[in-house]
Coordinates of C-alpha atoms in Angstrom, one line a residue:
X252 CA 143.1 -15.7 -101.7
X253 CA 145.7 -18.1 -103.0
X254 CA 147.0 -17.7 -106.5
X255 CA 144.9 -14.6 -107.2
X256 CA 146.8 -11.8 -109.0
X257 CA 145.8 -8.7 -110.7
X258 CA 143.8 -8.8 -114.0
X259 CA 144.9 -6.5 -116.7
X260 CA 142.4 -3.9 -118.0
X261 CA 140.7 -5.0 -121.2
X262 CA 140.1 -8.6 -120.0
X263 CA 137.3 -10.3 -118.1
X264 CA 138.2 -12.8 -115.5
X265 CA 135.5 -15.3 -114.6
X266 CA 135.7 -17.2 -111.3
X267 CA 133.0 -19.4 -112.8
X268 CA 133.3 -22.8 -111.2
X269 CA 133.5 -24.2 -107.7
X270 CA 131.0 -24.7 -104.9
X271 CA 129.7 -22.0 -102.6
X272 CA 132.3 -20.9 -100.1
X273 CA 135.4 -21.5 -102.3
X274 CA 136.3 -17.8 -102.6
X275 CA 134.6 -16.4 -105.7
X276 CA 132.4 -13.9 -103.8
X277 CA 135.2 -13.2 -101.3
X278 CA 137.5 -11.9 -104.0
X279 CA 134.8 -9.6 -105.5
X280 CA 134.0 -8.3 -102.0
X281 CA 137.7 -7.5 -101.5
X282 CA 137.8 -5.6 -104.9
X283 CA 134.8 -3.6 -103.7
X284 CA 136.2 -2.8 -100.3
X285 CA 133.6 -4.8 -98.5
X286 CA 136.1 -7.1 -96.8
X287 CA 139.5 -6.6 -95.3
X288 CA 142.4 -8.9 -96.2
X289 CA 145.5 -10.0 -94.2
X290 CA 148.1 -9.2 -96.8
X291 CA 148.6 -8.0 -100.4
X292 CA 146.8 -5.1 -102.1
X293 CA 143.8 -4.6 -104.3
X294 CA 143.5 -1.6 -106.7
X295 CA 140.1 -1.0 -108.3
X296 CA 140.2 1.6 -111.0
X297 CA 143.7 2.5 -110.0
X298 CA 143.2 3.1 -106.3
X299 CA 142.4 1.0 -103.2
X300 CA 138.7 0.7 -102.4
X301 CA 137.3 3.0 -99.8
X302 CA 139.7 5.8 -100.8
X303 CA 137.9 9.1 -100.1
X304 CA 136.5 10.6 -103.3
X305 CA 137.3 7.5 -105.4
X306 CA 133.8 6.2 -105.9
X307 CA 134.6 2.5 -105.0
X308 CA 132.4 1.3 -103.5
X309 CA 130.0 3.6 -105.2
X310 CA 128.7 4.6 -108.6
X311 CA 132.0 3.6 -110.3
X312 CA 131.3 -0.1 -110.0
X313 CA 128.3 -2.4 -110.3
X314 CA 127.8 -5.5 -108.2
X315 CA 125.3 -8.3 -108.4
X316 CA 125.1 -10.5 -105.3
X317 CA 124.1 -14.1 -105.3
X318 CA 121.1 -13.3 -103.1
X319 CA 118.1 -11.6 -104.6
X320 CA 118.4 -8.9 -102.0
X321 CA 115.4 -6.8 -103.1
X322 CA 112.7 -5.1 -101.0
X323 CA 109.6 -7.2 -101.3
X324 CA 107.3 -4.3 -100.6
X325 CA 108.6 -2.3 -103.5
X326 CA 107.2 -2.2 -107.0
X327 CA 109.5 -2.8 -110.0
X328 CA 109.6 1.0 -110.7
X329 CA 110.3 1.9 -107.0
X330 CA 113.2 -0.7 -106.9
X331 CA 114.8 0.7 -110.0
X332 CA 114.3 4.3 -108.7
X333 CA 116.0 3.5 -105.4
X334 CA 119.0 1.7 -106.8
X335 CA 119.3 4.1 -109.8
X336 CA 119.3 7.1 -107.4
X337 CA 122.0 5.8 -105.1
X338 CA 124.1 5.0 -108.3
X339 CA 123.8 8.7 -109.2
X340 CA 121.2 8.5 -111.9
X341 CA 118.5 11.1 -112.1
X342 CA 115.9 12.7 -114.3
X343 CA 115.6 11.4 -117.9
X344 CA 118.7 9.3 -117.7
X345 CA 117.1 7.3 -114.9
X346 CA 113.8 6.9 -116.8
X347 CA 115.6 5.8 -119.9
X348 CA 117.5 3.2 -118.0
X349 CA 114.4 1.9 -116.3
X350 CA 112.6 1.5 -119.6
X351 CA 115.6 -0.3 -121.1
X352 CA 115.9 -2.8 -118.2
X353 CA 112.2 -3.5 -118.1
X354 CA 112.2 -4.2 -121.9
X355 CA 115.5 -6.2 -121.7
X356 CA 114.3 -8.5 -118.9
X357 CA 110.7 -8.6 -120.1
X358 CA 109.4 -7.7 -116.7
X359 CA 105.7 -7.3 -116.2
X360 CA 104.0 -3.9 -115.5
X361 CA 106.4 -1.6 -113.6
X362 CA 103.7 -1.3 -110.8
X363 CA 104.0 -5.0 -109.9
X364 CA 105.3 -5.7 -106.4
X365 CA 108.5 -7.6 -106.1
X366 CA 107.0 -10.1 -103.7
X367 CA 104.6 -11.3 -106.4
X368 CA 107.5 -12.1 -108.8
X369 CA 108.3 -15.5 -107.5
X370 CA 109.4 -18.2 -109.9
X371 CA 110.0 -20.5 -106.9
X372 CA 106.4 -20.1 -105.8
X373 CA 105.2 -21.0 -109.3
X374 CA 107.4 -24.1 -109.4
X375 CA 106.3 -25.3 -105.9
X376 CA 102.7 -24.7 -106.7
X377 CA 103.0 -26.5 -110.0
X378 CA 104.7 -29.5 -108.3
X379 CA 102.2 -29.8 -105.5
X380 CA 99.0 -29.0 -107.5
X381 CA 99.9 -30.7 -110.7
X382 CA 101.2 -34.1 -109.3
X383 CA 104.5 -33.3 -110.9
X384 CA 108.1 -33.9 -109.7
X385 CA 110.6 -31.1 -110.6
X386 CA 114.3 -31.6 -110.5
X387 CA 116.5 -28.5 -110.4
X388 CA 120.3 -28.1 -110.5
X389 CA 122.0 -25.0 -109.1
X390 CA 125.5 -24.0 -108.1
X391 CA 124.1 -21.6 -105.5
X392 CA 123.4 -23.8 -102.6
X393 CA 121.3 -21.4 -100.5
X394 CA 118.8 -21.1 -103.3
X395 CA 118.0 -24.8 -102.7
X396 CA 116.5 -24.0 -99.3
X397 CA 113.1 -23.6 -100.9
X398 CA 113.0 -27.1 -102.3
X399 CA 111.4 -30.0 -100.4
X400 CA 114.4 -32.3 -100.8
X401 CA 118.0 -31.3 -101.4
X402 CA 120.7 -33.6 -102.8
X403 CA 124.3 -32.4 -102.4
X404 CA 126.8 -33.9 -104.9
X405 CA 130.6 -33.7 -105.4
X406 CA 132.6 -35.3 -108.1
X407 CA 129.6 -37.4 -109.2
X408 CA 128.9 -38.7 -105.7
X409 CA 125.7 -38.0 -103.7
X410 CA 127.0 -36.8 -100.3
X411 CA 123.7 -36.4 -98.6
X412 CA 120.0 -36.1 -99.4
X413 CA 117.2 -34.7 -97.1
X414 CA 115.1 -31.7 -96.5
X415 CA 117.0 -28.4 -96.1
X416 CA 116.1 -27.9 -92.5
X417 CA 116.9 -31.6 -91.6
X418 CA 120.4 -31.2 -93.1
X419 CA 121.1 -28.0 -91.2
X420 CA 119.8 -29.5 -87.9
X421 CA 121.8 -32.7 -88.4
X422 CA 125.1 -30.8 -89.0
X423 CA 124.2 -28.0 -86.6
X424 CA 124.9 -25.2 -89.1
X425 CA 122.7 -22.1 -90.0
X426 CA 123.2 -22.4 -93.8
X427 CA 123.3 -25.1 -96.5
X428 CA 126.7 -23.7 -97.6
X429 CA 128.3 -24.8 -94.3
X430 CA 126.5 -28.2 -94.5
X431 CA 128.1 -28.8 -98.0
X432 CA 131.5 -27.7 -96.8
X433 CA 131.4 -30.1 -93.9
X434 CA 130.3 -33.0 -96.2
X435 CA 133.2 -32.1 -98.6
X436 CA 135.7 -32.0 -95.8
X437 CA 134.6 -35.4 -94.6
X438 CA 134.5 -36.9 -98.1
X439 CA 138.2 -37.7 -98.6
X440 CA 141.4 -37.3 -96.8
X441 CA 142.9 -35.6 -99.9
X442 CA 140.3 -32.8 -99.7
X443 CA 141.0 -32.2 -96.0
X444 CA 144.7 -31.9 -96.6
X445 CA 144.2 -29.6 -99.6
X446 CA 141.9 -27.4 -97.6
X447 CA 144.5 -27.2 -94.8
X448 CA 147.1 -26.0 -97.3
X449 CA 144.9 -23.5 -99.0
X450 CA 143.2 -22.1 -95.9
X451 CA 139.5 -21.8 -95.1
X452 CA 137.5 -23.0 -98.1
X453 CA 139.8 -22.6 -101.1
X454 CA 140.5 -26.3 -101.4
X455 CA 137.0 -26.7 -103.0
X456 CA 137.7 -24.2 -105.7
X457 CA 138.4 -24.9 -109.4
X458 CA 138.6 -21.8 -111.6
X459 CA 139.1 -21.0 -115.2
X460 CA 139.8 -17.7 -116.9
X461 CA 138.1 -16.5 -120.1
X462 CA 139.2 -13.3 -121.9
X463 CA 137.0 -10.9 -123.8
X464 CA 137.3 -7.3 -125.0
X465 CA 135.4 -5.8 -122.1
X466 CA 136.8 -3.2 -119.8
X467 CA 137.7 -4.6 -116.4
X468 CA 137.4 -2.9 -113.1
X469 CA 141.0 -3.4 -112.0
X470 CA 144.1 -1.3 -112.5
X471 CA 145.9 -1.6 -115.8
X472 CA 149.4 -1.9 -114.2
X473 CA 150.2 -5.5 -113.5
X474 CA 151.3 -6.4 -110.0
X475 CA 152.4 -9.8 -110.9
X476 CA 151.8 -12.6 -113.4
X477 CA 154.3 -15.3 -112.3
X478 CA 153.7 -18.4 -110.2
X479 CA 151.0 -18.4 -107.5
X480 CA 152.2 -17.3 -104.1
X481 CA 153.0 -19.9 -101.5
X482 CA 150.4 -20.9 -99.0
X483 CA 149.3 -18.2 -96.6
X484 CA 151.1 -18.2 -93.3
X485 CA 149.7 -15.9 -90.6
X486 CA 153.2 -15.3 -89.3
X487 CA 154.4 -13.8 -92.6
X488 CA 151.7 -11.2 -92.8
X489 CA 153.9 -8.2 -91.9
X490 CA 156.6 -9.4 -94.3
X491 CA 154.3 -9.9 -97.2
X492 CA 152.8 -6.4 -97.4
X493 CA 152.9 -5.0 -100.9
X494 CA 153.5 -1.3 -101.4
X495 CA 151.9 0.2 -104.5
X496 CA 152.0 3.8 -105.5
X497 CA 148.8 5.3 -106.9
X498 CA 147.4 8.8 -107.5
X499 CA 145.3 10.0 -104.7
X500 CA 142.1 11.9 -105.6
X501 CA 142.0 15.6 -104.7
X502 CA 140.8 16.5 -101.2
X503 CA 137.2 17.6 -101.1
X504 CA 135.3 18.5 -97.9
X505 CA 132.1 17.2 -99.6
X506 CA 133.4 13.6 -99.4
X507 CA 133.1 13.7 -95.7
X508 CA 129.5 14.9 -95.6
X509 CA 126.4 12.8 -96.3
X510 CA 125.1 12.8 -99.9
X511 CA 121.8 14.5 -100.3
X512 CA 120.9 12.3 -103.2
X513 CA 121.6 9.2 -101.1
X514 CA 119.7 10.6 -98.2
X515 CA 116.7 11.3 -100.4
X516 CA 116.7 7.8 -101.9
X517 CA 117.0 6.2 -98.4
X518 CA 114.3 8.3 -96.9
X519 CA 111.9 7.6 -99.8
X520 CA 112.8 3.9 -99.4
X521 CA 112.0 3.9 -95.7
X522 CA 108.8 5.8 -96.3
X523 CA 107.6 3.3 -98.9
X524 CA 108.4 0.4 -96.6
X525 CA 106.4 2.1 -93.9
X526 CA 103.4 2.8 -96.1
X527 CA 103.4 -0.8 -97.5
X528 CA 102.7 -2.3 -94.1
X529 CA 99.4 -0.5 -93.1
X530 CA 98.6 -3.1 -90.5
X531 CA 101.9 -2.6 -88.7
X532 CA 101.6 1.1 -89.0
X533 CA 98.1 1.1 -87.5
X534 CA 99.4 -1.1 -84.6
X535 CA 102.3 1.3 -83.9
X536 CA 99.8 4.2 -83.7
X537 CA 97.2 2.4 -81.6
X538 CA 99.5 0.6 -79.1
X539 CA 100.6 3.7 -77.2
X540 CA 97.0 4.8 -76.8
X541 CA 96.1 1.4 -75.5
X542 CA 99.0 1.3 -73.1
X543 CA 98.1 4.7 -71.7
X544 CA 94.5 3.8 -71.2
X545 CA 95.4 0.5 -69.5
X546 CA 97.8 2.3 -67.2
X547 CA 95.4 5.1 -66.2
X548 CA 92.4 2.8 -65.8
X549 CA 94.2 -0.1 -64.0
X550 CA 97.1 1.5 -61.9
X551 CA 96.5 3.7 -58.9
X552 CA 92.8 3.1 -58.7
X553 CA 91.6 2.1 -55.2
X554 CA 90.6 -1.6 -55.0
X555 CA 86.9 -2.4 -54.7
X556 CA 84.6 -5.1 -53.3
X557 CA 87.1 -6.4 -50.7
X558 CA 85.4 -8.9 -48.3
X559 CA 86.1 -8.4 -44.6
X560 CA 84.8 -10.4 -41.8
X561 CA 82.9 -8.5 -39.0
X562 CA 82.7 -10.1 -35.6
X563 CA 80.4 -7.8 -33.5
X564 CA 80.2 -8.9 -29.9
X565 CA 79.0 -5.4 -28.8
X566 CA 75.9 -5.6 -26.5
X567 CA 75.0 -2.1 -25.4
X568 CA 72.4 -1.5 -22.6
X569 CA 68.7 -1.0 -23.4
X570 CA 68.1 2.3 -25.2
X571 CA 71.9 2.9 -25.4
X572 CA 73.2 3.7 -28.9
X573 CA 74.6 0.8 -30.9
X574 CA 77.9 2.6 -31.8
X575 CA 79.6 -0.4 -33.4
X576 CA 76.8 -0.7 -36.0
X577 CA 76.9 3.1 -36.5
X578 CA 80.6 2.9 -37.3
X579 CA 80.1 0.1 -39.8
X580 CA 77.6 2.3 -41.7
X581 CA 80.5 4.8 -42.3
X582 CA 82.5 2.2 -44.2
X583 CA 82.3 2.5 -48.0
X584 CA 80.3 -0.3 -49.4
X585 CA 82.1 0.2 -52.7
X586 CA 85.5 -0.6 -51.0
X587 CA 84.5 -3.1 -48.3
X588 CA 82.0 -5.9 -48.5
X589 CA 81.0 -6.7 -44.9
X590 CA 80.6 -10.4 -44.0
X591 CA 79.2 -11.0 -40.5
X592 CA 80.6 -14.0 -38.7
X593 CA 79.5 -15.4 -35.3
X594 CA 82.9 -15.9 -33.7
X595 CA 86.4 -14.5 -34.0
X596 CA 87.9 -18.1 -34.3
X597 CA 85.6 -18.8 -37.3
X598 CA 86.5 -15.5 -38.9
X599 CA 90.2 -16.1 -38.4
X600 CA 90.1 -19.6 -39.8
X601 CA 88.2 -18.4 -42.9
X602 CA 90.7 -15.5 -43.3
X603 CA 93.6 -17.9 -43.2
X604 CA 91.8 -19.9 -45.9
X605 CA 91.7 -16.7 -48.1
X606 CA 88.0 -15.9 -47.8
X607 CA 88.5 -12.5 -46.3
X608 CA 91.1 -9.7 -46.6
X609 CA 90.7 -8.8 -42.9
X610 CA 88.7 -9.0 -39.7
X611 CA 86.9 -6.2 -37.8
X612 CA 86.3 -7.3 -34.2
X613 CA 84.3 -5.3 -31.6
X614 CA 84.5 -6.2 -27.8
X615 CA 81.3 -7.0 -25.8
X616 CA 81.0 -3.5 -24.1
X617 CA 82.4 -1.5 -27.0
X618 CA 79.6 1.2 -27.2
X619 CA 79.5 1.9 -23.4
X620 CA 83.4 1.9 -23.2
X621 CA 83.7 4.4 -26.2
X622 CA 81.3 6.8 -24.5
X623 CA 83.1 6.5 -21.2
X624 CA 86.4 7.1 -22.9
X625 CA 85.5 10.4 -24.4
X626 CA 82.6 11.7 -22.3
X627 CA 83.4 10.7 -18.7
X628 CA 86.4 10.4 -16.5
X629 CA 86.0 6.6 -16.1
X630 CA 88.9 5.8 -18.4
X631 CA 90.6 2.9 -16.7
X632 CA 92.5 0.3 -18.6
X633 CA 89.5 -1.9 -19.0
X634 CA 87.5 0.9 -20.6
X635 CA 90.4 1.8 -22.9
X636 CA 90.7 -1.8 -24.1
X637 CA 87.0 -2.3 -24.6
X638 CA 86.7 0.9 -26.7
X639 CA 89.2 -0.4 -29.2
X640 CA 88.3 -1.8 -32.6
X641 CA 90.6 -4.8 -33.3
X642 CA 91.7 -5.1 -36.9
X643 CA 93.5 -8.0 -38.5
X644 CA 94.6 -7.5 -42.1
X645 CA 96.1 -9.8 -44.8
X646 CA 99.4 -8.1 -45.5
X647 CA 100.4 -10.5 -48.3
X648 CA 99.0 -7.9 -50.6
X649 CA 100.3 -4.6 -49.2
X650 CA 98.4 -2.3 -51.6
X651 CA 95.1 -3.9 -50.6
X652 CA 96.0 -3.8 -46.9
X653 CA 97.0 -0.2 -47.1
X654 CA 93.8 0.7 -48.9
X655 CA 91.7 -1.1 -46.3
X656 CA 93.7 0.6 -43.5
X657 CA 93.1 4.0 -45.0
X658 CA 89.4 3.4 -45.4
X659 CA 89.0 2.1 -41.8
X660 CA 90.9 5.1 -40.3
X661 CA 89.2 7.8 -42.5
X662 CA 85.8 6.3 -41.7
X663 CA 86.6 6.2 -38.0
X664 CA 87.6 9.9 -38.0
X665 CA 84.3 10.8 -39.6
X666 CA 82.3 8.6 -37.2
X667 CA 84.0 10.0 -34.1
X668 CA 83.7 13.6 -35.3
X669 CA 79.9 13.2 -35.7
X670 CA 79.6 11.3 -32.4
X671 CA 81.4 14.0 -30.4
X672 CA 79.2 16.7 -32.0
X673 CA 76.1 14.7 -31.0
X674 CA 77.2 14.8 -27.4
X675 CA 78.1 18.5 -27.5
X676 CA 81.8 17.8 -27.2
X677 CA 84.6 19.5 -29.1
X678 CA 85.2 17.2 -32.2
X679 CA 88.9 18.1 -32.1
X680 CA 89.2 16.0 -29.0
X681 CA 89.0 12.9 -31.2
X682 CA 91.9 13.9 -33.5
X683 CA 95.6 13.0 -32.9
X684 CA 97.7 16.0 -31.8
X685 CA 99.5 16.2 -35.2
X686 CA 98.2 18.6 -37.8
X687 CA 99.0 17.9 -41.5
X688 CA 98.9 21.2 -43.2
X689 CA 98.3 21.9 -46.9
X690 CA 100.9 20.2 -49.2
X691 CA 103.8 22.2 -50.5
X692 CA 103.4 20.7 -54.0
X693 CA 100.5 18.7 -55.2
X694 CA 97.3 17.9 -53.3
X695 CA 96.2 15.5 -50.6
X696 CA 94.1 13.7 -53.3
X697 CA 97.1 12.9 -55.6
X698 CA 97.3 9.2 -56.4
X699 CA 100.0 6.7 -57.2
X700 CA 99.0 7.2 -60.9
X701 CA 100.1 10.8 -60.7
X702 CA 103.5 9.7 -59.4
X703 CA 104.1 7.1 -62.0
X704 CA 102.6 9.0 -65.0
X705 CA 105.7 11.0 -66.0
X706 CA 107.9 7.8 -66.0
X707 CA 105.2 5.9 -67.9
X708 CA 105.1 8.5 -70.6
X709 CA 108.8 8.3 -71.1
X710 CA 108.9 4.5 -70.9
X711 CA 106.2 4.1 -73.5
X712 CA 107.8 6.5 -76.0
X713 CA 111.3 5.2 -75.3
X714 CA 110.6 1.5 -75.8
X715 CA 108.2 2.0 -78.7
X716 CA 111.1 3.8 -80.4
X717 CA 113.4 0.9 -79.5
X718 CA 110.9 -1.4 -81.1
X719 CA 110.8 0.7 -84.3
X720 CA 114.6 0.5 -84.8
X721 CA 115.9 -2.6 -83.1
X722 CA 115.3 -4.8 -86.1
X723 CA 116.2 -2.2 -88.8
X724 CA 119.6 -3.4 -89.8
X725 CA 119.2 -7.0 -88.7
X726 CA 116.6 -7.8 -91.3
X727 CA 118.3 -5.8 -94.1
X728 CA 121.7 -7.3 -93.3
X729 CA 120.3 -10.8 -93.2
X730 CA 118.6 -10.4 -96.6
X731 CA 121.6 -8.8 -98.2
X732 CA 119.8 -5.5 -98.7
X733 CA 122.4 -3.5 -96.7
X734 CA 125.2 -5.0 -98.8
X735 CA 123.7 -3.7 -102.0
X736 CA 123.5 -0.2 -100.5
X737 CA 127.1 -0.3 -99.1
X738 CA 128.4 -1.3 -102.6
X739 CA 126.6 1.6 -104.1
X740 CA 128.5 4.0 -101.8
X741 CA 125.9 4.6 -99.2
X742 CA 127.6 5.4 -95.8
X743 CA 126.5 4.3 -92.3
X744 CA 125.9 7.9 -91.4
X745 CA 123.5 8.3 -94.3
X746 CA 121.6 5.2 -93.3
X747 CA 121.3 6.3 -89.7
X748 CA 120.1 9.8 -90.7
X749 CA 117.5 8.4 -93.1
X750 CA 116.2 5.9 -90.5
X751 CA 116.0 8.5 -87.8
X752 CA 114.1 10.9 -90.1
X753 CA 111.5 8.4 -91.1
X754 CA 111.0 6.8 -87.8
X755 CA 110.7 10.2 -86.1
X756 CA 107.4 10.6 -88.0
X757 CA 106.0 7.6 -86.3
X758 CA 107.5 8.5 -82.9
X759 CA 106.0 12.0 -83.1
X760 CA 102.5 10.6 -83.6
X761 CA 103.0 8.2 -80.8
X762 CA 104.4 10.9 -78.5
X763 CA 101.5 13.2 -79.3
X764 CA 98.8 10.6 -78.6
X765 CA 100.5 9.6 -75.3
X766 CA 100.7 13.2 -74.0
X767 CA 97.1 14.0 -75.1
X768 CA 95.7 11.0 -73.4
X769 CA 97.7 11.4 -70.2
X770 CA 97.2 15.1 -69.5
X771 CA 93.9 15.8 -71.4
X772 CA 91.8 12.7 -71.4
X773 CA 92.8 11.3 -68.0
X774 CA 93.6 14.7 -66.5
X775 CA 96.9 14.0 -64.8
X776 CA 98.0 17.3 -63.1
X777 CA 100.0 19.6 -65.3
X778 CA 101.1 22.8 -63.6
X779 CA 104.2 23.7 -65.7
X780 CA 105.1 24.4 -69.3
X781 CA 103.8 21.7 -71.6
X782 CA 106.4 22.6 -74.2
X783 CA 109.2 21.4 -71.9
X784 CA 107.4 18.0 -71.5
X785 CA 106.9 17.7 -75.3
X786 CA 110.5 18.5 -76.0
X787 CA 111.9 16.1 -73.4
X788 CA 109.6 13.3 -74.5
X789 CA 110.7 13.8 -78.1
X790 CA 114.4 13.7 -77.0
X791 CA 113.6 10.5 -75.1
X792 CA 112.0 9.0 -78.2
X793 CA 115.1 9.8 -80.2
X794 CA 117.2 8.3 -77.4
X795 CA 115.2 5.1 -77.6
X796 CA 115.6 5.1 -81.4
X797 CA 119.3 5.4 -81.0
X798 CA 119.4 2.6 -78.5
X799 CA 117.4 0.4 -80.9
X800 CA 119.9 1.3 -83.7
X801 CA 122.8 0.2 -81.5
X802 CA 121.0 -3.1 -80.8
X803 CA 120.3 -3.6 -84.6
X804 CA 123.9 -2.8 -85.5
X805 CA 125.4 -5.3 -83.0
X806 CA 123.0 -8.2 -83.3
X807 CA 123.1 -10.8 -86.1
X808 CA 119.6 -12.1 -86.0
X809 CA 116.1 -11.1 -85.0
X810 CA 116.0 -13.4 -82.0
X811 CA 119.0 -11.9 -80.3
X812 CA 117.9 -8.3 -81.1
X813 CA 114.4 -8.9 -79.6
X814 CA 116.0 -10.6 -76.5
X815 CA 118.3 -7.6 -75.9
X816 CA 115.5 -5.1 -76.4
X817 CA 113.1 -7.0 -74.1
X818 CA 115.9 -7.8 -71.6
X819 CA 116.7 -4.1 -71.1
X820 CA 113.1 -3.1 -70.4
X821 CA 112.8 -4.2 -66.8
X822 CA 116.2 -3.1 -65.6
X823 CA 115.7 0.4 -67.0
X824 CA 112.2 0.7 -65.7
X825 CA 113.1 -0.6 -62.2
X826 CA 116.2 1.5 -61.8
X827 CA 114.9 4.8 -63.2
X828 CA 112.6 5.7 -60.3
X829 CA 109.4 5.1 -62.3
X830 CA 107.9 2.5 -60.0
X831 CA 109.7 3.4 -56.8
X832 CA 111.7 6.4 -55.7
X833 CA 115.5 6.1 -56.4
X834 CA 116.2 7.1 -52.8
X835 CA 115.3 3.6 -51.8
X836 CA 117.8 2.0 -54.2
X837 CA 121.0 0.5 -52.5
X838 CA 124.3 2.4 -52.8
X839 CA 126.0 0.7 -55.8
X840 CA 122.8 0.4 -57.8
X841 CA 121.9 4.0 -57.0
X842 CA 124.9 5.3 -59.0
X843 CA 123.9 3.1 -62.0
X844 CA 120.3 4.5 -61.6
X845 CA 121.3 8.1 -61.9
X846 CA 123.3 7.4 -65.0
X847 CA 120.4 5.9 -66.9
X848 CA 118.7 8.0 -69.5
X849 CA 115.2 8.0 -67.9
X850 CA 116.0 8.7 -64.3
X851 CA 116.6 12.4 -64.4
X852 CA 114.1 12.7 -67.3
X853 CA 111.3 11.2 -65.1
X854 CA 112.2 13.7 -62.3
X855 CA 112.2 16.5 -64.8
X856 CA 108.7 15.8 -66.1
X857 CA 107.4 15.2 -62.5
X858 CA 108.9 18.5 -61.5
X859 CA 107.3 20.3 -64.4
X860 CA 103.9 18.7 -64.2
X861 CA 103.4 18.5 -60.4
X862 CA 105.6 21.3 -59.1
X863 CA 105.4 23.8 -62.0
X864 CA 109.2 24.4 -62.2
X865 CA 110.9 25.9 -65.2
X866 CA 114.0 25.1 -67.3
X867 CA 116.2 27.2 -65.0
X868 CA 115.8 24.8 -62.1
X869 CA 118.6 22.2 -61.8
X870 CA 116.2 19.3 -61.5
X871 CA 114.6 20.3 -64.8
X872 CA 117.6 21.1 -67.0
X873 CA 119.6 18.1 -65.7
X874 CA 117.0 15.8 -67.4
X875 CA 117.6 17.6 -70.7
X876 CA 121.4 17.4 -70.3
X877 CA 121.5 13.7 -69.5
X878 CA 119.1 12.9 -72.4
X879 CA 121.0 14.8 -75.0
X880 CA 124.3 13.2 -73.8
X881 CA 122.8 9.8 -74.2
X882 CA 121.5 10.7 -77.6
X883 CA 125.0 11.7 -78.7
X884 CA 126.7 8.7 -77.2
X885 CA 124.2 6.2 -78.7
X886 CA 124.2 7.7 -82.2
X887 CA 128.0 7.9 -82.3
X888 CA 128.1 4.3 -81.0
X889 CA 125.6 3.2 -83.7
X890 CA 127.8 4.8 -86.4
X891 CA 130.9 3.1 -85.1
X892 CA 129.3 -0.3 -84.8
X893 CA 127.8 0.0 -88.3
X894 CA 131.2 0.9 -89.8
X895 CA 132.8 -2.0 -87.9
X896 CA 130.1 -4.4 -89.1
X897 CA 130.0 -3.0 -92.6

C-alpha cells in the first residue's frame, strides 16, 4: 500500500474512487487482520489485529464486504440472528437491533427468504418481459456479471464490450476484475509504467479524503503524516519494519478456547442450511440404504442361466444305464442352461463366438468305462480316459468360470455318491483322499458378500461423510460467507467444531441405516459385540468427515474438491483389503495399505462379525487405534489449513 499512513481518531477516511483491484479493500482487510503485509504496521483500536483478547477481528469492528455474502436459504430474521450473535448481541438488545434495521432498510416481512430478495432478477425480468433496455453503471465490476452485455470504460474510453462470460473466456481470467485490469494495463504505456512503480494494481487508484466527526477505528497516535513513502522494494522489507509500542491486553485462558456463543450461532446456522434443503437431506438418508441393497443383492450372488454346450457321444450297450444323461440331471437348471450340440467342433466354434460359457463333452463309451473304473478291475488307460468328462471353460470371466467349475464338481460328487450306493459299493471310494473338516471360523456356506461386507460398511459411511464436508468451506469461501464470519471473530476451530457437530447428525442416521440393513435385513453373520462395530463405524464416519474438511480447506473451487474426493475413492478402496486381501498386495504398496484408515478397521469389523473377537484382541483394537490417530491428524491438519487459508 503506497502512500497510506495512519488516520487520526475522529476523522473518516474514504477510499472512495478507483476501479476494482486498486487497493481499497486490501487496506481494509489489512486493518482487520485478514491479510498479511510485507512491511509497516497497522494498529486498529490501539493494537495490531489478531492480538489475543483484542476483539479485532471481532465484535469491536464492523465490516461490509463488496459481495452480498449472505446465506440464500436464510430468512431476514435468521440472517440478523446469526450475524448479531457472532457480534456478541443477545436477548432484547438483538431484537431491538433487528427491528431497527428492518425499519431502516424498509425490508419486507422478516420471514422472507434472502434468495427471494433479488433486485437483479426483477431488473432482468423487466428487461426481457417488458421489451425494455436497462443501462446500469457500477464501480463494482463483479456485480456486472449478471448483465447480458458489459461495457468496460476508463477515462471516457470504452475498452471492451461483450457478454461477461465471453470477456472472461477471451482474456482467460476467472473474474471481470482481472479482465478490466488487463485492459487498463494494455490501454497506455503510461499506465503500465505507473503500475510497475506502484506495484500490483495501485496504478489504477485515485483516492480522496473526506473528514467528518465520526470516530475512526484506527489508533489515535499518528505514525506519520509526511510525504508518501518511496515505492515498495522487496529487498528493503527487513530494513523498513516499523516498531510501535502498544498496550497488550491482559492474558486470559478463555481467549484460547472456542466461544460458546459463536458455536451456538454456527451450529444453528448449519442446522438451518440443512433443513432448508429437504431434497438433499432425503437423498443423503436414502443413498446409503440404496447402496447397501445394491451391494447385497448384486455382489456375491451365484450367476444364473449360464449357457453351456453339451456334446454327448456316449452310447451305452442295450439295457445298460445311460450314466452321462443321469449326471446331466444333477446339474442345477438354475445355474446352467444346457444346449445340446452334435459335434465338439461345432460346440467349440460357437463357444469361441461367445455363445456358450463352456463345453461338457462325453466320450463314446463313457457309461461302460465309468462302471468299469469303479466296479471292476478293468482299469486300463483306455478305460480311465473314456470315463472322464471333458470340460472347456471360458476363463475370460473368472467368477463365472469358478462358479461353473464348482457346480460341475459338486454335482459330480453327488452323482457318483448315489451311483456307488446303487451298486452296493462304499460311496467313500469316489471321494478324493483329502478331508476338509469343519471351518475354524465361519461356515462352508459363507459367500464373497460376507467377506466384503465389513469393508463396504466402512466405505459407504466414510465416503458419504467425505461428500458431506468436502464442499463445506469451498462454497462459503467462494461466496464470501467465510470472510464475514472471520471478520466477526469466528475462529477456524469454532467453524470445524460446528460443522462436525451438525454433520454428525446426518452421519449417525446414515451409519444406523447401513448397519441395520447389512446385519438385520440381509443377515450378514454377526458373532461379536455389535457395539464395537457401531463405535468403529462412527469413528470412520468422523474420519471421512475430517478428510472432507481437509479437502474443503485446501481446494479453491468445487471442481477441484470433487476431483480430489472422487480421485481418492478407488485408491483407498483397492488398497484397504476391501475387495481383495492385503496379503496379495506387492511389497511397497503393502506398507501404504496398512497405513490407510480403512485397512485395519475393515479387519477389525471382519474379526468381530465373523470371528467373534473382543476389544482385547490386537487385530480388533488396532483398528480403533489407527482410526483415532487418523481422526486427530486430519482434524489438526484441517485446523492448520484453515488458519493458513484464512
